CSV table of C-alpha atoms and ligand atoms in Angstrom, one decimal:
chain,number,residue,atom,x,y,z
A,1,UNK,CA,0.0,0.0,0.0
A,2,UNK,CA,1.3,3.5,-0.9
A,3,UNK,CA,2.2,5.9,1.9
A,4,UNK,CA,-0.3,8.6,2.8
A,5,UNK,CA,0.0,12.3,2.2
A,6,UNK,CA,-1.7,13.6,5.4
A,7,UNK,CA,-3.4,16.4,3.4
A,8,UNK,CA,-4.9,14.1,0.7
A,9,UNK,CA,-5.0,10.6,2.1
A,10,UNK,CA,-7.4,9.4,-0.7
A,11,UNK,CA,-4.8,10.2,-3.3
A,12,UNK,CA,-2.1,8.0,-2.0
A,13,UNK,CA,-3.4,5.4,0.6
A,14,UNK,CA,-5.3,2.8,-1.2
A,15,UNK,CA,-5.4,-1.0,-1.4
A,16,UNK,CA,-5.1,-2.2,-5.0
A,17,UNK,CA,-7.6,-4.5,-6.6
A,18,UNK,CA,-7.1,-7.2,-9.1
A,19,UNK,CA,-9.5,-6.8,-12.0
A,20,UNK,CA,-9.8,-10.2,-13.9
A,21,UNK,CA,-11.4,-9.9,-17.3
A,22,UNK,CA,-12.3,-13.1,-19.3
A,23,UNK,CA,-14.3,-13.8,-22.4
A,24,UNK,CA,-14.3,-15.9,-25.6
A,25,UNK,CA,-11.8,-14.6,-28.1
A,26,UNK,CA,-13.4,-11.8,-30.2
A,27,UNK,CA,-15.9,-10.6,-27.6
A,28,UNK,CA,-13.9,-7.3,-27.1
A,29,UNK,CA,-12.2,-8.1,-23.9
A,30,UNK,CA,-8.7,-7.0,-25.0
A,31,UNK,CA,-10.0,-3.6,-26.5
A,32,UNK,CA,-12.0,-2.9,-23.4
A,33,UNK,CA,-9.1,-3.8,-21.1
A,34,UNK,CA,-6.5,-1.8,-23.0
A,35,UNK,CA,-8.8,1.3,-23.1
A,36,UNK,CA,-9.4,1.1,-19.3
A,37,UNK,CA,-5.7,0.9,-18.6
A,38,UNK,CA,-5.0,3.8,-20.9
A,39,UNK,CA,-7.7,5.9,-19.2
A,40,UNK,CA,-6.8,5.1,-15.5
A,41,UNK,CA,-3.3,5.9,-14.3
A,42,UNK,CA,-3.7,3.8,-11.2
A,43,UNK,CA,-4.5,0.7,-13.2
A,44,UNK,CA,-1.7,-1.4,-14.7
A,45,UNK,CA,-2.0,-4.2,-17.3
A,46,UNK,CA,-0.5,-7.5,-16.3
A,47,UNK,CA,1.5,-8.8,-19.3
A,48,UNK,CA,1.4,-12.6,-19.4
A,49,UNK,CA,4.1,-15.0,-20.5
A,50,UNK,CA,3.0,-17.5,-23.2
A,51,UNK,CA,4.5,-20.3,-25.3
A,52,UNK,CA,2.3,-19.4,-28.2
A,53,UNK,CA,4.0,-17.8,-31.3
A,54,UNK,CA,3.5,-14.1,-31.8
A,55,UNK,CA,0.7,-13.1,-34.2
A,56,UNK,CA,1.3,-10.5,-36.9
A,57,UNK,CA,1.7,-7.1,-35.2
A,58,UNK,CA,2.3,-8.4,-31.7
A,59,UNK,CA,5.4,-7.2,-29.9
A,60,UNK,CA,7.5,-8.8,-27.1
A,61,UNK,CA,6.6,-7.3,-23.8
A,62,UNK,CA,3.6,-5.4,-25.1
A,63,UNK,CA,1.0,-8.2,-25.8
A,64,UNK,CA,3.0,-11.0,-24.1
A,65,UNK,CA,6.4,-12.2,-23.1
A,66,UNK,CA,7.0,-14.9,-25.6
A,67,UNK,CA,8.7,-18.0,-24.2
A,68,UNK,CA,10.0,-21.4,-25.3
A,69,UNK,CA,8.2,-24.2,-23.5
A,70,UNK,CA,11.4,-25.0,-21.4
A,71,UNK,CA,11.7,-21.4,-20.4
A,72,UNK,CA,8.0,-21.3,-19.4
A,73,UNK,CA,8.3,-24.4,-17.3
A,74,UNK,CA,11.5,-23.0,-15.6
A,75,UNK,CA,9.4,-20.0,-14.6
A,76,UNK,CA,6.7,-22.4,-13.2
A,77,UNK,CA,9.4,-24.4,-11.3
A,78,UNK,CA,10.9,-21.2,-9.9
A,79,UNK,CA,7.5,-20.1,-8.5
A,80,UNK,CA,7.6,-17.0,-10.7
A,81,UNK,CA,4.0,-17.3,-11.9
A,82,UNK,CA,1.0,-16.2,-9.9
A,83,UNK,CA,-1.1,-18.6,-12.0
A,84,UNK,CA,-0.8,-20.5,-15.2
A,85,UNK,CA,-3.0,-22.6,-17.5
A,86,UNK,CA,-2.9,-24.4,-20.8
A,87,UNK,CA,-5.2,-22.9,-23.4
A,88,UNK,CA,-5.6,-24.4,-26.8
A,89,UNK,CA,-2.3,-26.3,-26.5
A,90,UNK,CA,-0.3,-23.3,-25.4
A,91,UNK,CA,0.8,-22.3,-21.9
A,92,UNK,CA,-0.1,-18.9,-20.5
A,93,UNK,CA,0.9,-17.5,-17.1
A,94,UNK,CA,0.9,-14.3,-15.0
A,95,UNK,CA,4.4,-13.2,-13.8
A,96,UNK,CA,4.1,-12.7,-10.1
A,97,UNK,CA,6.7,-9.9,-9.4
A,98,UNK,CA,5.0,-7.1,-11.3
A,99,UNK,CA,1.6,-7.8,-9.6
A,100,UNK,CA,3.2,-7.8,-6.2
A,101,UNK,CA,5.1,-4.6,-6.9
A,102,UNK,CA,1.9,-2.9,-8.2
A,103,UNK,CA,-0.1,-4.0,-5.1
A,104,UNK,CA,2.7,-2.8,-2.9
A,105,UNK,CA,2.5,0.6,-4.6
A,106,UNK,CA,-1.3,0.7,-4.1
A,107,UNK,CA,-2.0,0.3,-7.8
A,108,UNK,CA,-4.7,-1.8,-9.4
A,109,UNK,CA,-3.9,-4.6,-11.9
A,110,UNK,CA,-6.0,-5.7,-14.8
A,111,UNK,CA,-5.6,-9.3,-16.1
A,112,UNK,CA,-6.8,-10.4,-19.5
A,113,UNK,CA,-6.9,-14.1,-18.7
A,114,UNK,CA,-9.0,-17.2,-19.1
A,115,UNK,CA,-11.4,-18.7,-16.6
A,116,UNK,CA,-8.8,-21.1,-15.2
A,117,UNK,CA,-6.4,-18.2,-14.4
A,118,UNK,CA,-9.2,-16.0,-13.1
A,119,UNK,CA,-10.3,-18.8,-10.8
A,120,UNK,CA,-6.7,-19.4,-9.5
A,121,UNK,CA,-6.1,-15.7,-8.8
A,122,UNK,CA,-9.5,-15.3,-7.1
A,123,UNK,CA,-8.7,-18.3,-4.9
A,124,UNK,CA,-5.3,-16.9,-3.9
A,125,UNK,CA,-6.6,-13.3,-3.3
A,126,UNK,CA,-10.4,-13.5,-2.7
A,127,UNK,CA,-10.7,-10.1,-1.1
A,128,UNK,CA,-8.7,-8.3,-3.7
A,129,UNK,CA,-10.2,-9.9,-6.8
A,130,UNK,CA,-13.0,-8.6,-9.0
A,131,UNK,CA,-14.0,-10.9,-11.9
A,132,UNK,CA,-15.7,-9.6,-15.0
A,133,UNK,CA,-16.9,-11.8,-17.9
A,134,UNK,CA,-17.5,-10.2,-21.4
A,135,UNK,CA,-20.1,-12.0,-23.6
A,136,UNK,CA,-20.7,-11.4,-27.3
A,137,UNK,CA,-24.2,-10.3,-28.4
A,138,UNK,CA,-24.5,-13.5,-30.5
A,139,UNK,CA,-22.4,-16.3,-31.7
A,140,UNK,CA,-22.5,-15.3,-35.5
A,141,UNK,CA,-21.4,-11.8,-34.3
A,142,UNK,CA,-18.4,-13.3,-32.6
A,143,UNK,CA,-17.5,-15.4,-35.6
A,144,UNK,CA,-17.8,-12.3,-37.8
A,145,UNK,CA,-15.5,-10.4,-35.5
A,146,UNK,CA,-12.9,-13.1,-35.6
A,147,UNK,CA,-13.0,-13.2,-39.4
A,148,UNK,CA,-12.9,-9.4,-39.7
A,149,UNK,CA,-9.6,-9.4,-37.7
A,150,UNK,CA,-8.0,-11.4,-40.5
A,151,UNK,CA,-5.3,-12.4,-38.0
A,152,UNK,CA,-5.9,-16.2,-38.0
A,153,UNK,CA,-6.5,-19.0,-40.5
A,154,UNK,CA,-9.9,-20.6,-40.9
A,155,UNK,CA,-8.7,-23.6,-38.8
A,156,UNK,CA,-7.4,-21.4,-35.9
A,157,UNK,CA,-10.7,-19.4,-36.0
A,158,UNK,CA,-12.6,-22.7,-35.7
A,159,UNK,CA,-10.5,-23.7,-32.7
A,160,UNK,CA,-11.0,-20.3,-31.1
A,161,UNK,CA,-14.7,-20.5,-31.5
A,162,UNK,CA,-14.7,-24.0,-30.0
A,163,UNK,CA,-12.6,-22.8,-27.1
A,164,UNK,CA,-15.0,-19.9,-26.7
A,165,UNK,CA,-17.9,-22.3,-26.2
A,166,UNK,CA,-16.0,-23.9,-23.4
A,167,UNK,CA,-15.0,-20.5,-21.9
A,168,UNK,CA,-18.6,-19.2,-21.7
A,169,UNK,CA,-19.7,-22.2,-19.6
A,170,UNK,CA,-17.9,-20.4,-16.7
A,171,UNK,CA,-19.7,-17.1,-16.9
A,172,UNK,CA,-21.5,-17.8,-13.6
A,173,UNK,CA,-18.2,-17.8,-11.6
A,174,UNK,CA,-17.8,-14.1,-12.3
A,175,UNK,CA,-18.9,-11.1,-10.2
A,176,UNK,CA,-20.1,-9.1,-13.2
A,177,UNK,CA,-21.1,-10.0,-16.8
A,178,UNK,CA,-21.1,-7.5,-19.6
A,179,UNK,CA,-22.8,-8.2,-23.0
A,180,UNK,CA,-20.7,-6.3,-25.5
A,181,UNK,CA,-23.5,-5.2,-28.0
A,182,UNK,CA,-22.0,-1.8,-28.4
A,183,UNK,CA,-18.4,-1.0,-27.5
A,184,UNK,CA,-19.0,2.4,-25.9
A,185,UNK,CA,-21.8,1.1,-23.8
A,186,UNK,CA,-19.8,-2.0,-22.7
A,187,UNK,CA,-16.9,0.3,-21.9
A,188,UNK,CA,-19.1,2.6,-19.7
A,189,UNK,CA,-20.3,-0.6,-17.9
A,190,UNK,CA,-16.7,-1.6,-17.3
A,191,UNK,CA,-15.9,1.9,-15.9
A,192,UNK,CA,-18.8,1.6,-13.6
A,193,UNK,CA,-17.7,-1.7,-12.2
A,194,UNK,CA,-14.1,-0.5,-11.7
A,195,UNK,CA,-15.1,2.7,-10.1
A,196,UNK,CA,-17.7,1.1,-7.8
A,197,UNK,CA,-15.3,-1.6,-6.7
A,198,UNK,CA,-12.7,1.1,-5.9
A,199,UNK,CA,-15.1,2.8,-3.5
A,200,UNK,CA,-15.5,-0.2,-1.3
A,201,UNK,CA,-14.4,0.7,2.2
A,202,UNK,CA,-11.8,-2.1,2.5
A,203,UNK,CA,-9.9,-0.7,-0.5
A,204,UNK,CA,-9.6,2.7,1.1
A,205,UNK,CA,-7.7,2.2,4.3
A,206,UNK,CA,-7.5,6.0,4.8
A,207,UNK,CA,-11.2,6.2,5.6
A,208,UNK,CA,-11.3,5.4,9.3
A,209,UNK,CA,-8.7,8.1,10.0
A,210,UNK,CA,-10.5,10.5,7.7
A,211,UNK,CA,-13.9,10.0,9.3
A,212,UNK,CA,-12.2,10.3,12.7
A,213,UNK,CA,-10.8,13.7,11.7
A,214,UNK,CA,-14.3,14.7,10.4
A,215,UNK,CA,-15.8,13.9,13.7
A,216,UNK,CA,-13.2,16.0,15.5
A,217,UNK,CA,-13.6,19.1,13.3
B,301,5GP,P1,-4.7,-15.4,-27.1
B,301,5GP,O1,-3.8,-16.5,-27.6
B,301,5GP,O2,-5.9,-15.3,-27.9
B,301,5GP,O3,-3.9,-14.2,-26.9
B,301,5GP,O4,-5.2,-15.9,-25.7
B,301,5GP,C1,-5.9,-17.1,-25.5
B,301,5GP,C2,-6.5,-17.1,-24.1
B,301,5GP,O5,-5.5,-17.1,-23.1
B,301,5GP,C3,-7.4,-15.9,-23.8
B,301,5GP,O6,-8.6,-16.3,-23.2
B,301,5GP,C4,-6.5,-15.1,-22.8
B,301,5GP,O7,-7.3,-14.3,-22.0
B,301,5GP,C5,-5.9,-16.2,-22.1
B,301,5GP,N1,-4.7,-15.8,-21.3
B,301,5GP,C6,-3.8,-14.8,-21.7
B,301,5GP,N2,-2.9,-14.6,-20.8
B,301,5GP,C7,-3.1,-15.5,-19.8
B,301,5GP,C8,-2.5,-15.8,-18.5
B,301,5GP,O8,-1.6,-15.3,-18.1
B,301,5GP,N3,-3.1,-16.8,-17.8
B,301,5GP,C9,-4.2,-17.5,-18.2
B,301,5GP,N4,-4.7,-18.4,-17.4
B,301,5GP,N5,-4.9,-17.2,-19.4
B,301,5GP,C10,-4.3,-16.2,-20.1
């Protein structure tokens, strides 16, 4: 937790939250997440490690840290990952150190991870985790979005849709569900969730002292 400025305790003393966002591929989770991180300085994006090959346009350290399988398993063995899971034949995991550093500094962390990862983080840090699931408005719409990206072959799109069918079975494990019919509306919903969760008393350890001071004024 960051140290308090006695004049403005709410600006510095806060307990960070872990915002876990999952969805089938193509439902808009990545765009929503990246926009929220761009708009809120106190929110940091967790960059995962993966054994999957970079897609066209992806950069090392921006979308992912791309690893060989042996390197990834060395990270697992060394306890460097907060969680990890196999998705569609590739390993994905969350490096622990940046999350710890962010929490220590009173920052919030957003995770773009699958249901298995969200479940593991929420089990490890139940009080700090907020889980959000993003659904597409319809399955044909999702398929259209994946085709429109033109990033993947027909076979990969087929696999991603099949994986998405398995992912949506876990919608009910989440604290919030957003149906992404319209990006701006879905983004407004995500902001509401984030800001409301930030206002929970437990995430604002400056409150008792602040109220005490109010009572003494
Ligand atoms: P993609 O290959 O399309 O980037 O990601 C495939 C799936 O892996 C997505 O559902 C994505 O959210 C998930 N994923 C990405 N990073 C992680 C991670 O660190 N841990 C887990 N468990 N899932 C992840």
